[in-house]
N, CA, C and O of each residue as an XYZ file, in Angstrom:
372
protein
N      -9.116      3.999     -6.803
C      -8.622      4.451     -8.087
C      -7.139      4.106     -8.179
O      -6.364      4.446     -7.285
N      -6.753      3.447     -9.235
C      -5.354      3.116     -9.497
C      -4.840      4.099    -10.543
O      -5.459      4.284    -11.591
N      -3.711      4.724    -10.250
C      -3.092      5.670    -11.166
C      -1.799      5.068    -11.694
O      -0.931      4.662    -10.922
N      -1.679      5.015    -13.014
C      -0.494      4.449    -13.661
C       0.249      5.582    -14.365
O      -0.321      6.268    -15.213
N       1.515      5.776    -14.014
C       2.345      6.795    -14.651
C       3.044      6.188    -15.864
O       3.685      5.141    -15.771
N       2.909      6.860    -16.993
C       3.541      6.424    -18.237
C       4.260      7.608    -18.857
O       3.924      8.761    -18.589
N       5.245      7.318    -19.683
C       5.909      8.379    -20.425
C       5.642      8.194    -21.912
O       5.478      7.074    -22.396
N       5.601      9.312    -22.623
C       5.412      9.210    -24.066
C       6.692      8.679    -24.695
O       7.747      8.659    -24.060
N       6.592      8.256    -25.928
C       7.760      7.734    -26.621
C       7.639      6.247    -26.862
O       6.542      5.688    -26.835
N       8.772      5.610    -27.099
C       8.793      4.195    -27.454
C       8.182      3.309    -26.370
O       7.415      2.393    -26.667
N       8.524      3.587    -25.120
C       7.993      2.769    -24.033
C       6.472      2.894    -23.977
O       5.776      1.903    -23.757
N       5.961      4.097    -24.173
C       4.520      4.312    -24.148
C       3.838      3.514    -25.255
O       2.834      2.846    -25.012
N       4.376      3.582    -26.457
C       3.796      2.869    -27.595
C       3.806      1.355    -27.369
O       2.892      0.657    -27.809
N       4.815      0.856    -26.699
C       4.904     -0.574    -26.453
C       4.114     -0.993    -25.214
O       3.810     -2.174    -25.044
N       3.781     -0.039    -24.352
C       3.009     -0.344    -23.160
C       1.510     -0.407    -23.461
O       0.790     -1.177    -22.826
N       1.032      0.386    -24.415
C      -0.397      0.403    -24.728
C      -0.962     -0.980    -25.052
O      -2.035     -1.316    -24.551
N      -0.281     -1.805    -25.877
C      -0.822     -3.151    -26.119
C      -0.865     -4.023    -24.854
O      -1.765     -4.849    -24.700
N       0.100     -3.839    -23.957
C       0.090     -4.594    -22.702
C      -1.094     -4.185    -21.834
O      -1.749     -5.033    -21.228
N      -1.367     -2.877    -21.776
C      -2.520     -2.412    -21.028
C      -3.812     -2.905    -21.668
O      -4.740     -3.307    -20.966
N      -3.874     -2.876    -22.998
C      -5.068     -3.345    -23.705
C      -5.310     -4.829    -23.425
O      -6.454     -5.256    -23.267
N      -4.244     -5.604    -23.365
C      -4.384     -7.035    -23.051
C      -4.927     -7.236    -21.639
O      -5.562     -8.250    -21.349
N      -4.673     -6.263    -20.764
C      -5.193     -6.322    -19.395
C      -6.579     -5.685    -19.301
O      -7.145     -5.577    -18.213
N      -7.125     -5.264    -20.449
C      -8.457     -4.680    -20.461
C      -8.498     -3.206    -20.132
O      -9.544     -2.693    -19.734
N      -7.366     -2.502    -20.291
C      -7.295     -1.072    -19.973
C      -6.934     -0.308    -21.251
O      -5.873     -0.527    -21.835
N      -7.823      0.582    -21.674
C      -7.548      1.424    -22.844
C      -7.912      2.869    -22.513
O      -8.920      3.116    -21.851
N      -7.102      3.823    -22.968
C      -7.438      5.231    -22.725
C      -8.684      5.617    -23.521
O      -8.915      5.111    -24.620
N      -9.486      6.523    -22.949
C     -10.695      6.968    -23.636
C     -10.387      7.992    -24.725
O     -11.197      8.204    -25.627
N      -9.220      8.626    -24.641
C      -8.788      9.594    -25.642
C      -7.470      9.135    -26.240
O      -6.732      8.359    -25.635
N      -7.191      9.623    -27.426
C      -5.914      9.311    -28.065
C      -4.807     10.076    -27.341
O      -4.773     11.305    -27.411
N      -3.910      9.390    -26.655
C      -2.852     10.062    -25.901
C      -1.908     10.886    -26.777
O      -1.310     11.851    -26.301
N      -1.769     10.520    -28.035
C      -0.859     11.244    -28.925
C      -1.425     12.597    -29.341
O      -0.665     13.540    -29.561
N      -2.741     12.705    -29.450
C      -3.337     13.964    -29.887
C      -3.882     14.790    -28.723
O      -4.106     15.990    -28.879
N      -4.096     14.180    -27.573
C      -4.623     14.901    -26.420
C      -3.512     15.682    -25.727
O      -2.369     15.230    -25.657
N      -3.858     16.839    -25.224
C      -2.897     17.639    -24.463
C      -3.048     17.408    -22.961
O      -2.339     18.016    -22.158
N      -3.971     16.530    -22.590
C      -4.195     16.239    -21.181
C      -3.052     15.406    -20.614
O      -2.477     14.567    -21.308
N      -2.736     15.644    -19.363
C      -1.721     14.852    -18.675
C      -2.339     13.690    -17.913
O      -1.667     12.694    -17.643
N      -3.617     13.811    -17.566
C      -4.336     12.740    -16.881
C      -5.425     12.251    -17.820
O      -6.304     13.011    -18.228
N      -5.352     10.975    -18.153
C      -6.303     10.391    -19.091
C      -7.185      9.365    -18.394
O      -6.702      8.508    -17.654
N      -8.469      9.466    -18.639
C      -9.400      8.455    -18.157
C      -9.273      7.219    -19.038
O      -8.826      7.298    -20.182
N      -9.668      6.096    -18.496
C      -9.633      4.849    -19.259
C     -11.037      4.257    -19.315
O     -11.978      4.798    -18.733
N     -11.161      3.155    -20.015
C     -12.439      2.463    -20.101
C     -12.856      1.861    -18.755
O     -13.994      1.421    -18.594
N     -11.954      1.847    -17.816
C     -12.254      1.347    -16.471
C     -12.339      2.541    -15.520
O     -11.428      3.367    -15.471
N     -13.419      2.626    -14.779
C     -13.618      3.761    -13.875
C     -12.601      3.791    -12.743
O     -12.392      4.837    -12.129
N     -11.965      2.656    -12.457
C     -11.032      2.574    -11.338
C      -9.568      2.706    -11.743
O      -8.679      2.493    -10.919
N      -9.305      3.060    -13.015
C      -7.922      3.191    -13.495
C      -7.798      4.472    -14.306
O      -8.643      4.770    -15.150
N      -6.730      5.232    -14.040
C      -6.420      6.403    -14.863
C      -4.934      6.397    -15.186
O      -4.136      5.769    -14.490
N      -4.577      7.097    -16.240
C      -3.192      7.176    -16.694
C      -2.690      8.599    -16.513
O      -3.423      9.558    -16.757
N      -1.441      8.735    -16.086
C      -0.781     10.037    -16.027
C       0.373      9.983    -17.015
O       1.197      9.070    -16.962
N       0.434     10.950    -17.910
C       1.497     11.017    -18.909
C       2.533     12.032    -18.430
O       2.230     13.218    -18.296
N       3.759     11.561    -18.171
C       4.824     12.414    -17.645
C       6.127     12.142    -18.406
O       6.197     11.240    -19.240
N       7.141     12.933    -18.104
C       8.457     12.674    -18.699
C       8.992     11.351    -18.169
O       8.704     10.960    -17.038
N       9.767     10.672    -18.990
C      10.283      9.350    -18.612
C      11.045      9.394    -17.292
O      10.889      8.506    -16.455
N      11.854     10.407    -17.106
C      12.656     10.489    -15.882
C      11.812     10.805    -14.650
O      12.283     10.638    -13.525
N      10.563     11.261    -14.844
C       9.694     11.601    -13.714
C       8.817     10.446    -13.246
O       8.214     10.536    -12.177
N       8.729      9.361    -14.018
C       7.865      8.241    -13.645
C       8.228      7.713    -12.253
O       7.329      7.575    -11.424
N       9.491      7.410    -11.953
C       9.815      6.902    -10.611
C       9.495      7.903     -9.500
O       9.121      7.500     -8.399
N       9.636      9.185     -9.771
C       9.341     10.211     -8.772
C       7.853     10.236     -8.443
O       7.480     10.336     -7.274
N       7.003     10.146     -9.458
C       5.558     10.114     -9.230
C       5.172      8.903     -8.375
O       4.303      9.003     -7.509
N       5.812      7.776     -8.619
C       5.517      6.576     -7.831
C       6.071      6.727     -6.413
O       5.397      6.390     -5.440
N       7.283      7.227     -6.301
C       7.928      7.378     -4.998
C       7.112      8.255     -4.056
O       6.984      7.943     -2.872
N       6.561      9.350     -4.576
C       5.830     10.288     -3.730
C       4.322     10.046     -3.701
O       3.580     10.845     -3.130
N       3.864      8.956     -4.308
C       2.464      8.576     -4.192
C       1.511      9.236     -5.160
O       0.301      9.044     -5.042
N       2.003     10.004     -6.111
C       1.121     10.600     -7.114
C       0.628      9.542     -8.095
O      -0.410      9.716     -8.734
N       1.370      8.452     -8.212
C       0.968      7.307     -9.035
C       1.171      6.042     -8.214
O       2.088      5.951     -7.397
N       0.304      5.076     -8.446
C       0.414      3.808     -7.720
C       1.466      2.902     -8.333
O       2.120      2.132     -7.630
N       1.624      2.996     -9.637
C       2.656      2.242    -10.331
C       3.004      2.965    -11.616
O       2.275      3.853    -12.059
N       4.116      2.583    -12.209
C       4.554      3.237    -13.433
C       5.356      2.297    -14.297
O       5.847      1.263    -13.844
N       5.474      2.677    -15.543
C       6.285      1.923    -16.486
C       7.383      2.867    -16.966
O       7.111      3.921    -17.541
N       8.636      2.463    -16.716
C       9.786      3.297    -17.073
C      10.945      2.411    -17.468
O      10.965      1.215    -17.176
N      11.897      3.009    -18.127
C      13.116      2.282    -18.485
C      13.897      1.960    -17.216
O      13.838      2.701    -16.234
N      14.611      0.876    -17.243
C      15.394      0.477    -16.071
C      16.376      1.579    -15.677
O      16.637      1.766    -14.488
N      16.919      2.306    -16.638
C      17.866      3.372    -16.314
C      17.215      4.466    -15.486
O      17.883      5.103    -14.672
N      15.922      4.695    -15.682
C      15.215      5.698    -14.877
C      15.093      5.241    -13.441
O      15.307      6.031    -12.521
N      14.756      3.984    -13.230
C      14.531      3.502    -11.871
C      15.834      3.254    -11.119
O      15.862      3.393     -9.896
N      16.889      2.900    -11.797
C      18.147      2.631    -11.088
C      18.883      3.917    -10.729
O      19.783      3.890     -9.890
N      18.524      5.045    -11.344
C      19.193      6.302    -11.021
C      18.566      6.977     -9.805
O      19.085      7.990     -9.336
N      17.474      6.445     -9.287
C      16.812      7.027     -8.121
C      17.582      6.688     -6.850
O      18.114      5.587     -6.707
N      17.634      7.640     -5.939
C      18.307      7.408     -4.665
C      17.495      6.469     -3.776
O      18.058      5.735     -2.965
N      16.180      6.493     -3.931
C      15.296      5.633     -3.151
C      14.968      4.411     -3.996
O      14.491      4.561     -5.121
N      15.209      3.210     -3.490
C      14.904      2.018     -4.280
C      13.397      1.841     -4.449
O      12.622      2.076     -3.522
N      13.007      1.431     -5.623
C      11.603      1.158     -5.918
C      11.438     -0.324     -6.179
O      12.337     -0.972     -6.716
N      10.306     -0.853     -5.803
C       9.990     -2.251     -6.041
C       9.680     -2.445     -7.512
O       8.840     -1.741     -8.073
N      10.350     -3.388     -8.133
C      10.140     -3.687     -9.542
C       9.454     -5.047     -9.643
O      10.121     -6.079     -9.713
N       8.102     -5.046     -9.650
C       7.401     -6.327     -9.646
C       7.506     -7.090    -10.955
O       7.307     -8.305    -10.982
N       7.816     -6.395    -12.037
C       7.847     -7.061    -13.338
C       8.886     -6.395    -14.213
O       8.916     -5.170    -14.330
N       9.727     -7.187    -14.819
C      10.708     -6.684    -15.763
C      10.135     -6.902    -17.158
O      10.094     -8.029    -17.652
N       9.697     -5.827    -17.783
C       9.107     -5.924    -19.118
C      10.221     -5.840    -20.155
O      10.752     -4.763    -20.424
N      10.556     -6.949    -20.715
C      11.563     -6.960    -21.766
C      10.793     -6.958    -23.093
O      10.137     -7.931    -23.464
N      10.902     -5.848    -23.773
C      10.174     -5.695    -25.022
C      11.099     -6.022    -26.180
O      12.155     -5.408    -26.335
N      10.707     -6.972    -26.974
C      11.527     -7.395    -28.101
C      10.938     -6.860    -29.383
O       9.724     -6.893    -29.586
N      11.795     -6.373    -30.236
C      11.365     -5.865    -31.527
C      11.524     -6.991    -32.541
O      12.594     -7.590    -32.650
N      10.468     -7.273    -33.275
C      10.530     -8.332    -34.288
C      11.440     -7.899    -35.428
O      11.381     -6.757    -35.884
N      12.273     -8.813    -35.879
C      13.222     -8.487    -36.947
C      12.557     -8.582    -38.303
O      13.201     -8.342    -39.324
């Protein structure tokens, strides 16, 4: 089981299409659900919805296998985290 930590807000809204392109969609609407752990269309992937500043902590301590967070969240951690991909999200003008 792969657990992905995400935070609500702008990053979450921009991450959903990236996950969908990878074939991962939540089974419930994350905006209306009060659940913190969401199942996905894939039995081997689940999403954890946490505060933006907590995403690196969940990954650091193994509660999540990977996470999507702002660079400011990951650079403020005392323990360095591996950043396999820099997601630069551009807003169309």
